[in-house]
Amino acid sequence: MKTVNDFKDYQLLDMQNGQKLEKWNQIILIRPDPQIIWEKNRNTNLWSKADAVYNRSNTGGGNWKIKNSKLPNTWQITYQDLVFNLKLMGFKHTGLFPEQAYNWNLIRKTIKEADRKVKVLNLFAYTGGASIAALKEGAEVVHVDSSRGMIDWAKENVKSNHLENKPIRFFVDDVLKFVRREIRRGNHYDIILMDPPSFGRGSKNEIWNIEKDLFSLVELTTELLSEDPLLFVINSYSTGLSKTILENILNLTVNQKQNGQIESDELGIRMKDSNMILPCGLYARWEKKKKEISD
């Protein structure tokens, strides 16, 4: 399992009874997580410090209970030299998945080592963590998401990082339709990233089901790879897909056109002062083979 240990503004303080206690900069939140199936006696003093708690509804969804009347509507968190704007969303999220810092580091390293101009396509791009990481290293970025709200949020994050004058284009669009148009336009990318939800709706109510639609999307998207591609990353939070399945998809698509190396693993967050790790999804990546250095 891959974790990052230098995310100083984010801490997983505790986890028990289906809930996790997290510190986001100075804001402490309690959020549900179905993977936390163990029980133990609560450290009442620790958990009582939460500024807000997300309570699930028996009928689906849920709501935030604000315990600190001074809790700001938005606040910022940093990772290394990256800045992100956070807020409490209707479906328990804050606008950032801290475990993705592992991928941000990989993206930056890949672009830096390429030592050339790199074009990046970020699909299901959410609030732009990966896009900002790529921009920081001088890449040209195309950022695609079906939600206008997420695109606006990503633009705020880009501005907070003082990258608004860097080469990034935003598209509110259904990912599959966008990919087809890019193929017709003859555009190509050196790095392709996708972070698809398990289920979702496009900008015009197009239905997305990761188990039914992922393979065909990846197969189509490989047509957008440049002649000398560097990286193709798939993230998944679906419990219905294993990392081996993601590897198989990359082997049957990207690796048929470009002989590279494939790796997959879990992403996780290590609990503070503990040897426990919370699993937070999977990744699989194809990357260009490194040149072997002969003696």
mmCIF file of C-alpha atoms in Angstrom:
data_model
loop_
_atom_site.group_PDB
_atom_site.id
_atom_site.type_symbol
_atom_site.label_atom_id
_atom_site.label_comp_id
_atom_site.label_asym_id
_atom_site.label_seq_id
_atom_site.Cartn_x
_atom_site.Cartn_y
_atom_site.Cartn_z
ATOM 1 C CA MET A 1 0.000 0.000 0.000
ATOM 2 C CA LYS A 2 1.228 3.467 -0.901
ATOM 3 C CA THR A 3 0.994 6.297 1.630
ATOM 4 C CA VAL A 4 2.533 9.741 2.007
ATOM 5 C CA ASN A 5 4.091 10.801 5.272
ATOM 6 C CA ASP A 6 4.694 14.504 4.675
ATOM 7 C CA PHE A 7 1.128 15.833 4.476
ATOM 8 C CA LYS A 8 1.520 18.064 7.512
ATOM 9 C CA ASP A 9 -1.787 19.916 7.131
ATOM 10 C CA TYR A 10 -3.835 16.716 7.097
ATOM 11 C CA GLN A 11 -3.956 14.112 9.869
ATOM 12 C CA LEU A 12 -6.099 11.036 10.442
ATOM 13 C CA LEU A 13 -6.406 11.269 14.214
ATOM 14 C CA ASP A 14 -8.544 8.225 14.973
ATOM 15 C CA MET A 15 -10.963 5.746 13.399
ATOM 16 C CA GLN A 16 -13.552 3.506 14.992
ATOM 17 C CA ASN A 17 -17.188 2.427 14.782
ATOM 18 C CA GLY A 18 -17.607 3.406 11.127
ATOM 19 C CA GLN A 19 -16.201 6.900 11.561
ATOM 20 C CA LYS A 20 -12.922 8.727 11.069
ATOM 21 C CA LEU A 21 -11.650 11.732 13.000
ATOM 22 C CA GLU A 22 -9.577 14.031 10.787
ATOM 23 C CA LYS A 23 -7.700 17.279 11.132
ATOM 24 C CA TRP A 24 -7.639 19.503 8.040
ATOM 25 C CA ASN A 25 -5.231 22.292 8.942
ATOM 26 C CA GLN A 26 -6.914 23.518 12.135
ATOM 27 C CA ILE A 27 -10.397 22.143 11.349
ATOM 28 C CA ILE A 28 -11.382 18.817 12.948
ATOM 29 C CA LEU A 29 -14.096 16.756 11.241
ATOM 30 C CA ILE A 30 -15.870 13.460 11.852
ATOM 31 C CA ARG A 31 -16.910 11.642 8.687
ATOM 32 C CA PRO A 32 -18.307 8.154 8.069
ATOM 33 C CA ASP A 33 -16.269 5.451 6.359
ATOM 34 C CA PRO A 34 -17.817 2.013 5.691
ATOM 35 C CA GLN A 35 -14.437 0.280 5.833
ATOM 36 C CA ILE A 36 -13.955 1.104 9.511
ATOM 37 C CA ILE A 37 -15.786 -1.968 10.794
ATOM 38 C CA TRP A 38 -13.953 -2.375 14.109
ATOM 39 C CA GLU A 39 -15.233 -1.163 17.444
ATOM 40 C CA LYS A 40 -13.361 0.197 20.395
ATOM 41 C CA ASN A 41 -13.977 2.526 23.300
ATOM 42 C CA ARG A 42 -13.972 6.125 22.169
ATOM 43 C CA ASN A 43 -11.426 8.628 23.429
ATOM 44 C CA THR A 44 -14.228 11.015 24.344
ATOM 45 C CA ASN A 45 -11.927 13.967 24.863
ATOM 46 C CA LEU A 46 -10.341 13.573 21.420
ATOM 47 C CA TRP A 47 -13.598 13.105 19.511
ATOM 48 C CA SER A 48 -15.361 15.894 21.389
ATOM 49 C CA LYS A 49 -13.031 18.429 19.753
ATOM 50 C CA ALA A 50 -14.656 18.026 16.324
ATOM 51 C CA ASP A 51 -15.836 21.232 14.645
ATOM 52 C CA ALA A 52 -18.397 19.386 12.481
ATOM 53 C CA VAL A 53 -19.853 15.891 12.123
ATOM 54 C CA TYR A 54 -21.372 14.350 9.001
ATOM 55 C CA ASN A 55 -24.394 12.213 9.848
ATOM 56 C CA ARG A 56 -25.715 9.731 7.325
ATOM 57 C CA SER A 57 -29.445 9.520 6.705
ATOM 58 C CA ASN A 58 -31.255 6.166 6.728
ATOM 59 C CA THR A 59 -32.803 7.140 3.393
ATOM 60 C CA GLY A 60 -29.465 8.014 1.734
ATOM 61 C CA GLY A 61 -27.233 11.059 1.791
ATOM 62 C CA GLY A 62 -26.892 12.948 5.018
ATOM 63 C CA ASN A 63 -26.038 16.328 6.493
ATOM 64 C CA TRP A 64 -23.412 18.189 8.456
ATOM 65 C CA LYS A 65 -23.935 19.061 12.106
ATOM 66 C CA ILE A 66 -21.849 22.137 12.895
ATOM 67 C CA LYS A 67 -20.516 22.033 16.456
ATOM 68 C CA ASN A 68 -18.309 25.119 16.220
ATOM 69 C CA SER A 69 -20.234 28.283 15.424
ATOM 70 C CA LYS A 70 -16.987 29.929 14.257
ATOM 71 C CA LEU A 71 -16.304 27.276 11.612
ATOM 72 C CA PRO A 72 -15.496 29.144 8.365
ATOM 73 C CA ASN A 73 -17.435 28.438 5.186
ATOM 74 C CA THR A 74 -14.142 27.848 3.357
ATOM 75 C CA TRP A 75 -10.553 27.371 4.456
ATOM 76 C CA GLN A 76 -7.218 26.361 2.952
ATOM 77 C CA ILE A 77 -4.865 23.423 3.309
ATOM 78 C CA THR A 78 -1.377 22.999 1.879
ATOM 79 C CA TYR A 79 0.692 20.051 0.718
ATOM 80 C CA GLN A 80 4.300 20.931 0.037
ATOM 81 C CA ASP A 81 3.962 24.023 -2.212
ATOM 82 C CA LEU A 82 0.380 23.230 -3.309
ATOM 83 C CA VAL A 83 -2.625 25.116 -1.907
ATOM 84 C CA PHE A 84 -6.227 23.873 -1.868
ATOM 85 C CA ASN A 85 -9.517 25.516 -0.902
ATOM 86 C CA LEU A 86 -11.832 23.357 1.197
ATOM 87 C CA LYS A 87 -15.460 23.486 2.266
ATOM 88 C CA LEU A 88 -18.083 21.093 3.610
ATOM 89 C CA MET A 89 -19.959 19.474 0.737
ATOM 90 C CA GLY A 90 -23.426 17.954 0.842
ATOM 91 C CA PHE A 91 -22.144 14.415 0.409
ATOM 92 C CA LYS A 92 -19.556 14.328 3.243
ATOM 93 C CA HIS A 93 -16.623 15.481 1.072
ATOM 94 C CA THR A 94 -14.351 18.499 1.552
ATOM 95 C CA GLY A 95 -13.055 18.913 -2.016
ATOM 96 C CA LEU A 96 -9.793 17.026 -1.553
ATOM 97 C CA PHE A 97 -8.644 13.409 -1.301
ATOM 98 C CA PRO A 98 -5.350 13.606 0.624
ATOM 99 C CA GLU A 99 -4.227 10.086 -0.327
ATOM 100 C CA GLN A 100 -3.902 11.362 -3.900
ATOM 101 C CA ALA A 101 -0.749 13.207 -2.839
ATOM 102 C CA TYR A 102 1.070 10.029 -3.849
ATOM 103 C CA ASN A 103 -0.073 10.534 -7.441
ATOM 104 C CA TRP A 104 0.657 14.273 -7.362
ATOM 105 C CA ASN A 105 4.263 13.469 -6.467
ATOM 106 C CA LEU A 106 4.491 10.931 -9.273
ATOM 107 C CA ILE A 107 3.049 13.348 -11.829
ATOM 108 C CA ARG A 108 5.483 16.090 -10.863
ATOM 109 C CA LYS A 109 8.460 13.721 -10.941
ATOM 110 C CA THR A 110 7.467 12.378 -14.368
ATOM 111 C CA ILE A 111 7.099 15.848 -15.882
ATOM 112 C CA LYS A 112 10.350 17.082 -14.356
ATOM 113 C CA GLU A 113 12.331 14.092 -15.605
ATOM 114 C CA ALA A 114 10.846 14.345 -19.111
ATOM 115 C CA ASP A 115 12.885 17.507 -19.666
ATOM 116 C CA ARG A 116 10.551 18.618 -22.458
ATOM 117 C CA LYS A 117 7.156 20.204 -22.947
ATOM 118 C CA VAL A 118 4.471 17.863 -21.604
ATOM 119 C CA LYS A 119 0.723 17.881 -22.329
ATOM 120 C CA VAL A 120 -1.591 16.481 -19.671
ATOM 121 C CA LEU A 121 -5.248 15.413 -19.958
ATOM 122 C CA ASN A 122 -7.068 15.151 -16.610
ATOM 123 C CA LEU A 123 -10.450 13.397 -16.895
ATOM 124 C CA PHE A 124 -13.052 13.372 -14.097
ATOM 125 C CA ALA A 125 -10.719 16.067 -12.797
ATOM 126 C CA TYR A 126 -12.768 17.170 -9.743
ATOM 127 C CA THR A 127 -11.259 20.197 -7.944
ATOM 128 C CA GLY A 128 -7.928 19.953 -9.702
ATOM 129 C CA GLY A 129 -5.307 18.448 -7.382
ATOM 130 C CA ALA A 130 -3.567 16.587 -10.209
ATOM 131 C CA SER A 131 -4.004 19.514 -12.612
ATOM 132 C CA ILE A 132 -2.277 21.888 -10.194
ATOM 133 C CA ALA A 133 0.559 19.408 -9.603
ATOM 134 C CA ALA A 134 1.136 19.238 -13.375
ATOM 135 C CA LEU A 135 0.923 23.019 -13.818
ATOM 136 C CA LYS A 136 3.519 23.508 -11.081
ATOM 137 C CA GLU A 137 6.045 21.639 -13.220
ATOM 138 C CA GLY A 138 5.292 23.639 -16.364
ATOM 139 C CA ALA A 139 2.978 21.194 -18.153
ATOM 140 C CA GLU A 140 0.133 22.230 -20.432
ATOM 141 C CA VAL A 141 -3.116 20.918 -18.882
ATOM 142 C CA VAL A 142 -6.625 20.149 -20.117
ATOM 143 C CA HIS A 143 -9.036 19.704 -17.195
ATOM 144 C CA VAL A 144 -12.399 17.986 -17.815
ATOM 145 C CA ASP A 145 -15.310 17.433 -15.431
ATOM 146 C CA SER A 146 -19.070 17.209 -15.949
ATOM 147 C CA SER A 147 -19.825 19.456 -12.957
ATOM 148 C CA ARG A 148 -19.774 23.224 -13.398
ATOM 149 C CA GLY A 149 -19.360 23.569 -9.636
ATOM 150 C CA MET A 150 -16.238 21.397 -9.607
ATOM 151 C CA ILE A 151 -14.754 23.331 -12.531
ATOM 152 C CA ASP A 152 -15.325 26.624 -10.711
ATOM 153 C CA TRP A 153 -13.725 25.164 -7.592
ATOM 154 C CA ALA A 154 -10.727 23.976 -9.614
ATOM 155 C CA LYS A 155 -10.329 27.486 -11.032
ATOM 156 C CA GLU A 156 -10.279 28.852 -7.474
ATOM 157 C CA ASN A 157 -7.543 26.372 -6.570
ATOM 158 C CA VAL A 158 -5.502 27.335 -9.627
ATOM 159 C CA LYS A 159 -5.808 30.999 -8.659
ATOM 160 C CA SER A 160 -4.804 30.298 -5.049
ATOM 161 C CA ASN A 161 -1.623 28.708 -6.393
ATOM 162 C CA HIS A 162 -0.964 31.792 -8.586
ATOM 163 C CA LEU A 163 -1.112 29.620 -11.704
ATOM 164 C CA GLU A 164 -3.995 31.348 -13.488
ATOM 165 C CA ASN A 165 -1.652 32.588 -16.225
ATOM 166 C CA LYS A 166 -0.288 29.104 -16.893
ATOM 167 C CA PRO A 167 -1.535 26.966 -19.836
ATOM 168 C CA ILE A 168 -4.669 25.262 -18.491
ATOM 169 C CA ARG A 169 -8.029 24.896 -20.231
ATOM 170 C CA PHE A 170 -11.239 23.867 -18.446
ATOM 171 C CA PHE A 171 -14.123 21.937 -20.002
ATOM 172 C CA VAL A 172 -17.512 21.212 -18.448
ATOM 173 C CA ASP A 173 -18.344 18.103 -20.437
ATOM 174 C CA ASP A 174 -19.200 14.430 -20.439
ATOM 175 C CA VAL A 175 -15.819 12.679 -20.487
ATOM 176 C CA LEU A 176 -16.674 10.137 -23.167
ATOM 177 C CA LYS A 177 -18.037 12.799 -25.532
ATOM 178 C CA PHE A 178 -15.021 15.000 -24.896
ATOM 179 C CA VAL A 179 -12.596 12.172 -25.693
ATOM 180 C CA ARG A 180 -14.385 11.439 -28.970
ATOM 181 C CA ARG A 181 -14.180 15.106 -29.984
ATOM 182 C CA GLU A 182 -10.494 15.283 -29.097
ATOM 183 C CA ILE A 183 -9.839 12.279 -31.325
ATOM 184 C CA ARG A 184 -11.608 14.018 -34.222
ATOM 185 C CA ARG A 185 -9.581 17.177 -33.541
ATOM 186 C CA GLY A 186 -6.349 15.192 -33.719
ATOM 187 C CA ASN A 187 -5.152 16.224 -30.243
ATOM 188 C CA HIS A 188 -2.668 14.096 -28.303
ATOM 189 C CA TYR A 189 -1.313 13.993 -24.754
ATOM 190 C CA ASP A 190 1.820 12.715 -23.046
ATOM 191 C CA ILE A 191 0.089 12.064 -19.702
ATOM 192 C CA ILE A 192 -3.514 10.963 -19.264
ATOM 193 C CA LEU A 193 -5.149 10.799 -15.833
ATOM 194 C CA MET A 194 -8.619 9.594 -14.947
ATOM 195 C CA ASP A 195 -10.369 9.412 -11.584
ATOM 196 C CA PRO A 196 -13.803 8.021 -12.474
ATOM 197 C CA PRO A 197 -16.605 7.649 -9.925
ATOM 198 C CA SER A 198 -18.330 4.323 -9.436
ATOM 199 C CA PHE A 199 -21.540 5.906 -10.708
ATOM 200 C CA GLY A 200 -22.272 9.328 -12.088
ATOM 201 C CA ARG A 201 -24.148 11.555 -14.506
ATOM 202 C CA GLY A 202 -22.713 13.682 -17.270
ATOM 203 C CA SER A 203 -23.532 17.318 -17.988
ATOM 204 C CA LYS A 204 -26.629 16.190 -19.928
ATOM 205 C CA ASN A 205 -27.654 13.311 -17.621
ATOM 206 C CA GLU A 206 -25.442 10.723 -19.328
ATOM 207 C CA ILE A 207 -25.189 7.669 -17.058
ATOM 208 C CA TRP A 208 -21.740 6.417 -16.019
ATOM 209 C CA ASN A 209 -21.181 2.967 -14.487
ATOM 210 C CA ILE A 210 -17.516 2.169 -13.900
ATOM 211 C CA GLU A 211 -17.883 -1.604 -14.205
ATOM 212 C CA LYS A 212 -19.709 -1.339 -17.532
ATOM 213 C CA ASP A 213 -18.009 1.690 -19.044
ATOM 214 C CA LEU A 214 -14.399 1.866 -17.855
ATOM 215 C CA PHE A 215 -12.805 -0.538 -20.321
ATOM 216 C CA SER A 216 -14.359 1.076 -23.399
ATOM 217 C CA LEU A 217 -13.390 4.547 -22.154
ATOM 218 C CA VAL A 218 -9.771 3.569 -21.549
ATOM 219 C CA GLU A 219 -9.606 1.793 -24.909
ATOM 220 C CA LEU A 220 -10.901 4.892 -26.687
ATOM 221 C CA THR A 221 -8.718 7.292 -24.699
ATOM 222 C CA THR A 222 -5.526 5.474 -25.731
ATOM 223 C CA GLU A 223 -6.064 7.046 -29.169
ATOM 224 C CA LEU A 224 -5.195 10.386 -27.557
ATOM 225 C CA LEU A 225 -1.736 9.277 -26.452
ATOM 226 C CA SER A 226 1.201 11.028 -28.080
ATOM 227 C CA GLU A 227 3.899 9.231 -30.024
ATOM 228 C CA ASP A 228 6.096 9.246 -26.926
ATOM 229 C CA PRO A 229 3.685 8.965 -23.957
ATOM 230 C CA LEU A 230 4.883 9.107 -20.384
ATOM 231 C CA LEU A 231 2.062 8.073 -18.085
ATOM 232 C CA PHE A 232 -1.515 6.765 -17.962
ATOM 233 C CA VAL A 233 -3.133 6.610 -14.515
ATOM 234 C CA ILE A 234 -6.503 5.165 -13.456
ATOM 235 C CA ASN A 235 -7.828 5.745 -9.938
ATOM 236 C CA SER A 236 -10.744 3.770 -8.565
ATOM 237 C CA TYR A 237 -12.782 3.949 -5.395
ATOM 238 C CA SER A 238 -15.119 1.154 -6.503
ATOM 239 C CA THR A 239 -15.174 -1.928 -4.280
ATOM 240 C CA GLY A 240 -16.284 -3.911 -7.336
ATOM 241 C CA LEU A 241 -12.893 -3.587 -9.077
ATOM 242 C CA SER A 242 -9.588 -5.019 -7.921
ATOM 243 C CA LYS A 243 -6.169 -3.627 -8.774
ATOM 244 C CA THR A 244 -5.575 -6.693 -10.950
ATOM 245 C CA ILE A 245 -8.626 -5.779 -13.023
ATOM 246 C CA LEU A 246 -7.225 -2.284 -13.541
ATOM 247 C CA GLU A 247 -3.878 -3.776 -14.566
ATOM 248 C CA ASN A 248 -5.650 -6.057 -17.049
ATOM 249 C CA ILE A 249 -7.427 -3.078 -18.598
ATOM 250 C CA LEU A 250 -4.145 -1.240 -19.102
ATOM 251 C CA ASN A 251 -2.505 -4.369 -20.521
ATOM 252 C CA LEU A 252 -5.311 -4.802 -23.048
ATOM 253 C CA THR A 253 -5.351 -1.155 -24.106
ATOM 254 C CA VAL A 254 -2.387 1.147 -23.499
ATOM 255 C CA ASN A 255 0.221 -1.608 -23.472
ATOM 256 C CA GLN A 256 -0.981 -2.947 -26.808
ATOM 257 C CA LYS A 257 0.046 0.323 -28.430
ATOM 258 C CA GLN A 258 2.965 1.355 -26.259
ATOM 259 C CA ASN A 259 5.127 -1.261 -24.572
ATOM 260 C CA GLY A 260 5.733 0.061 -21.077
ATOM 261 C CA GLN A 261 5.532 -1.055 -17.479
ATOM 262 C CA ILE A 262 2.390 -1.422 -15.380
ATOM 263 C CA GLU A 263 1.996 -1.119 -11.636
ATOM 264 C CA SER A 264 -0.991 -1.110 -9.287
ATOM 265 C CA ASP A 265 -1.535 -0.839 -5.557
ATOM 266 C CA GLU A 266 -3.821 0.481 -2.852
ATOM 267 C CA LEU A 267 -3.628 4.064 -1.657
ATOM 268 C CA GLY A 268 -4.043 4.672 2.038
ATOM 269 C CA ILE A 269 -3.695 7.108 4.915
ATOM 270 C CA ARG A 270 -1.715 6.201 8.009
ATOM 271 C CA MET A 271 -3.356 7.049 11.319
ATOM 272 C CA LYS A 272 -1.390 9.403 13.564
ATOM 273 C CA ASP A 273 0.764 7.678 16.192
ATOM 274 C CA SER A 274 -0.380 4.256 15.003
ATOM 275 C CA ASN A 275 0.562 1.388 12.702
ATOM 276 C CA MET A 276 -2.978 1.332 11.307
ATOM 277 C CA ILE A 277 -3.712 2.428 7.725
ATOM 278 C CA LEU A 278 -7.087 3.354 6.233
ATOM 279 C CA PRO A 279 -7.451 2.049 2.637
ATOM 280 C CA CYS A 280 -8.635 4.817 0.305
ATOM 281 C CA GLY A 281 -8.986 3.228 -3.113
ATOM 282 C CA LEU A 282 -6.760 1.827 -5.839
ATOM 283 C CA TYR A 283 -4.581 3.047 -8.632
ATOM 284 C CA ALA A 284 -3.113 1.385 -11.687
ATOM 285 C CA ARG A 285 -0.661 3.078 -13.984
ATOM 286 C CA TRP A 286 1.109 2.467 -17.236
ATOM 287 C CA GLU A 287 4.367 4.326 -17.611
ATOM 288 C CA LYS A 288 7.119 4.589 -20.126
ATOM 289 C CA LYS A 289 9.929 2.140 -19.486
ATOM 290 C CA LYS A 290 12.983 3.684 -17.925
ATOM 291 C CA LYS A 291 16.164 3.409 -19.956
ATOM 292 C CA GLU A 292 18.570 0.887 -18.518
ATOM 293 C CA ILE A 293 21.982 2.287 -17.709
ATOM 294 C CA SER A 294 24.766 -0.018 -18.826
ATOM 295 C CA ASP A 295 28.119 -0.270 -17.059
#
